[in-house]
Short mmCIF file of C-alpha atoms in Angstrom, two decimals:
data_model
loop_
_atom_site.label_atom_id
_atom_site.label_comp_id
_atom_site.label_asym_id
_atom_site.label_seq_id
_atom_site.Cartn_x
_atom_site.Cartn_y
_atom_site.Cartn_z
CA UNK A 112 -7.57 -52.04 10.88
CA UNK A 113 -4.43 -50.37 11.22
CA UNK A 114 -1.82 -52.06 13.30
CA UNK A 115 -0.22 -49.19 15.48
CA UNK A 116 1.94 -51.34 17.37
CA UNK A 117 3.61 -52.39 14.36
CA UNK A 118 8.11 -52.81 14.03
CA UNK A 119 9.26 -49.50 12.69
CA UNK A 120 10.85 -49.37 9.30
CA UNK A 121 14.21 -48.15 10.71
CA UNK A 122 14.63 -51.68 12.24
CA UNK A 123 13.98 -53.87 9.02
CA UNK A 124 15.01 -54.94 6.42
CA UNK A 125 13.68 -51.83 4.26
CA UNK A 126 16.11 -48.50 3.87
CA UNK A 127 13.77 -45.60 4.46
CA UNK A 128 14.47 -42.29 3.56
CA UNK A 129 14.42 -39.79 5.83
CA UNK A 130 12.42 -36.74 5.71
CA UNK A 131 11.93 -33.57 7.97
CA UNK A 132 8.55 -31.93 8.63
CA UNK A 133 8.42 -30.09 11.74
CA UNK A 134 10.02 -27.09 13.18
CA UNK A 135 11.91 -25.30 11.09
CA UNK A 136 10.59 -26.62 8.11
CA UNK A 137 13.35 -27.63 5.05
CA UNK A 138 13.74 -28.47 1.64
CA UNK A 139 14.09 -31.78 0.83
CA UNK A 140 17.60 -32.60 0.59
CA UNK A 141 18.45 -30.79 4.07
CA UNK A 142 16.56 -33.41 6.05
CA UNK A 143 19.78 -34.75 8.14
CA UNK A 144 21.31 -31.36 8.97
CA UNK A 145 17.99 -29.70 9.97
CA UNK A 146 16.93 -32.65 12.38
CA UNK A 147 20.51 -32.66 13.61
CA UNK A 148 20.52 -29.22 14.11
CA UNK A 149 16.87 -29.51 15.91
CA UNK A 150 18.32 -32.05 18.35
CA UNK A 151 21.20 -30.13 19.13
CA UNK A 152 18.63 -26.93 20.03
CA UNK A 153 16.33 -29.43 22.29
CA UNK A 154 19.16 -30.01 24.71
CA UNK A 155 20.31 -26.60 24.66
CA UNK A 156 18.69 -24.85 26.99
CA UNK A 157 19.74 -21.56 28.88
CA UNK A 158 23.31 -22.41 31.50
CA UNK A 159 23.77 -25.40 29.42
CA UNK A 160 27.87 -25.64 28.50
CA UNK A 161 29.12 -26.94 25.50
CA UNK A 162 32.93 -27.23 24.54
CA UNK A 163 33.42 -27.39 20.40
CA UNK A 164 34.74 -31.52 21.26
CA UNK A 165 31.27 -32.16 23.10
CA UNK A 166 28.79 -30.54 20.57
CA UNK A 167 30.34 -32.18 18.05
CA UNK A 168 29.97 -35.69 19.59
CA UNK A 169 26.09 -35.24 20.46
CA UNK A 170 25.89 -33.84 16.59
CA UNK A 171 27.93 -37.25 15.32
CA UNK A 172 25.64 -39.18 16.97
CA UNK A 173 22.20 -37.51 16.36
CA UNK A 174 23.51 -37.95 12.52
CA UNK A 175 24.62 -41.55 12.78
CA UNK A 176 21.14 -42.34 14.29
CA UNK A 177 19.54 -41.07 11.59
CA UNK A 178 21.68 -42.50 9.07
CA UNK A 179 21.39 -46.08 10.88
CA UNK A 180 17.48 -45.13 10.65
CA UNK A 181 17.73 -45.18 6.84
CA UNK A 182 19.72 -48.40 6.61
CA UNK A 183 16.82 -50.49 8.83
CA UNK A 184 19.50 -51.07 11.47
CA UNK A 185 18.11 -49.57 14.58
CA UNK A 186 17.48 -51.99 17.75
CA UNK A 187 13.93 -51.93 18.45
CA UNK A 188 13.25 -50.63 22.25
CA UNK A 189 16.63 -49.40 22.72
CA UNK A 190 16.81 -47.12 19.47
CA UNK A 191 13.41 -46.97 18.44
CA UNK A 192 10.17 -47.76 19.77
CA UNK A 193 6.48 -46.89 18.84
CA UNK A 194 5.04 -44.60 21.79
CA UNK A 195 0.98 -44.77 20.73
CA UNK A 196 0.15 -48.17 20.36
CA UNK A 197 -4.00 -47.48 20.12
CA UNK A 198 -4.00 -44.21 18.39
CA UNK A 199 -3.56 -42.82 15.22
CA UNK A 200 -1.16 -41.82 13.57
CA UNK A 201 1.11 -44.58 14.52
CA UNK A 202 3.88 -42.29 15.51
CA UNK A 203 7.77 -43.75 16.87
CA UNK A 204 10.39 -42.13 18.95
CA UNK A 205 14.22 -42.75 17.52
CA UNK A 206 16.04 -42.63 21.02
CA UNK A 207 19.60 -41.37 22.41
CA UNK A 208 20.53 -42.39 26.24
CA UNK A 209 23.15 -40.59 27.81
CA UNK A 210 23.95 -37.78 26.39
CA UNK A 211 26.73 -35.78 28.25
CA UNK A 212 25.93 -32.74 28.74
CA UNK A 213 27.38 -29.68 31.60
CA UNK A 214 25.11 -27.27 32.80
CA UNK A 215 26.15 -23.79 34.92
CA UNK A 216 23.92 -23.64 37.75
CA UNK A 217 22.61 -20.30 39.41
CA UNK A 218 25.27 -20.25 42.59
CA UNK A 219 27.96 -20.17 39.21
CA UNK A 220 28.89 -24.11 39.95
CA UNK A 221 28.63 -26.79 37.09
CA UNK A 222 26.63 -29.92 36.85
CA UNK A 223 28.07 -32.76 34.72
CA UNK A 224 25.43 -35.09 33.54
CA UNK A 225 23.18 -36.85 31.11
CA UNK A 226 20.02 -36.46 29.53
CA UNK A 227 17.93 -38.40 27.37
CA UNK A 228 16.46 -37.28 23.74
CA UNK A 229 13.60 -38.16 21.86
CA UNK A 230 12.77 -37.76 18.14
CA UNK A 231 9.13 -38.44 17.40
CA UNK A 232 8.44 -39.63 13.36
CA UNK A 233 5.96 -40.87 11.70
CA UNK A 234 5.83 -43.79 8.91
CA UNK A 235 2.78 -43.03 7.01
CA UNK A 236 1.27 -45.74 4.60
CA UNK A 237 0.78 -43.04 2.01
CA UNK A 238 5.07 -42.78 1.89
CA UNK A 239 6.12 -46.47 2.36
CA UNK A 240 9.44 -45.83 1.53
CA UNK A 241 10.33 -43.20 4.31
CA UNK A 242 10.08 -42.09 7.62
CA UNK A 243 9.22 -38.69 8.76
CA UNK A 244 10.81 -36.31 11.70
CA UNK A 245 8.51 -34.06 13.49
CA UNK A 246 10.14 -33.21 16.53
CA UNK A 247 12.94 -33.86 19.43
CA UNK A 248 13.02 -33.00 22.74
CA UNK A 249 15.07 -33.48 25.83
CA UNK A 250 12.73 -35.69 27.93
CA UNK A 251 12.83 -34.85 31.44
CA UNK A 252 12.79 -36.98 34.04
CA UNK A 253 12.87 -34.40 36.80
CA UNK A 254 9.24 -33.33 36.67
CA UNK A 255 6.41 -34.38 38.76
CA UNK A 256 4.96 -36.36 35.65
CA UNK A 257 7.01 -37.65 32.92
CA UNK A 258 4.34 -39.64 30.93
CA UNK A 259 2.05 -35.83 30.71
CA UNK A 260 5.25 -33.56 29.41
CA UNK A 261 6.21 -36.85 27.29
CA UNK A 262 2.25 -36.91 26.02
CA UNK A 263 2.58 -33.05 25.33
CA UNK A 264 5.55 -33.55 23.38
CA UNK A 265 4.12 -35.74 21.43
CA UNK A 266 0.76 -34.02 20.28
CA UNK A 267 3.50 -31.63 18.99
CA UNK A 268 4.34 -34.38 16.76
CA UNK A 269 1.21 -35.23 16.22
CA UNK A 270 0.51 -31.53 15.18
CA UNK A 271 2.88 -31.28 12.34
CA UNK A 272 1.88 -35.03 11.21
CA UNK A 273 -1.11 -33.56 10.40
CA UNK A 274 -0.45 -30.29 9.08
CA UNK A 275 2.22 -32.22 6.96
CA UNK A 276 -0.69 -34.84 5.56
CA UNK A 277 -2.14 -33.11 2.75
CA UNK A 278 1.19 -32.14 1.28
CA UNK A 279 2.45 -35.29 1.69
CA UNK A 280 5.12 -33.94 4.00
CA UNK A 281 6.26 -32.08 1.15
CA UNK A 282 7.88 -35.16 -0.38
CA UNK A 283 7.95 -34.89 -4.17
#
């Protein structure tokens, strides 16, 4: 039986490669930039502020993640974490805390805060030597119930696991 609880890749000793198979979808090759560029449109939403110096942080460090990702250096929990330990697929969310962000509100004032992101990915025994992005979100704390918009996010995931599974994800 499956173990769905088990330590992601991108916290061992392997180097997984990285691969991209959600919204948009990419060649392979663009697999950094694309998920970068996905994260970056999760916490954009309408009124939300961004200088060129901030944008360019959150984009360093969505890129670093992933690159840490590959090397097998993320701390489990804090970085990365599995977030369906009794169904399949086994899926695990790569993690930022605190992202600064500025947001205009309605009355024209501005809210400094931070938000926290989520990248769901897969690491499917049929491609043992990667790990596969299917999507980000900003998770939102401020709704009634976090664990059901979290759960919806990740049946998106889930969705373009499986849509990706015959094609192998479109790895060659």
């Amino acid at each position: 039986m499956p173990n769905f609880d088990a330590p992601s890749r991108c916290s061992g000793p392997v180097t997984p490669t990285f691969r991209w198979y959600g919204y948009p979808q990419c060649e392979v090759g663009h697999d950094v930039n694309v998920a970068v560029a996905v994260l970056v449109d999760a916490i954009s939403p309408a009124g939300r502020l961004w200088n060129p110096w901030s944008i360019q942080m959150a984009k360093s460090e969505f890129k670093q993640r992933i690159l840490r990702a590959q090397r097998g250096e993320l701390r489990p929990v804090d970085e990365v974490k599995p977030v369906d330990v009794a169904n399949p697929p086994p899926l695990y969310e790569i993690r930022w805390q605190g992202i600064p962000v500025t947001d205009q509100l309605p009355d024209g004032s501005r809210r400094h805060g931070e938000v926290l992101v989520r990248m769901y990915h897969s690491e499917p025994a049929e491609a043992p030597s990667h790990f596969i992005g299917h999507h980000a979100h900003e998770k939102d704390v401020a709704v009634e119930d976090v664990n059901a918009a979290q759960q919806q996010e990740i049946r998106t995931a889930i969705g373009w696991h499986n849509q990706g599974q015959p094609s192998r994800w479109g790895l060659p």
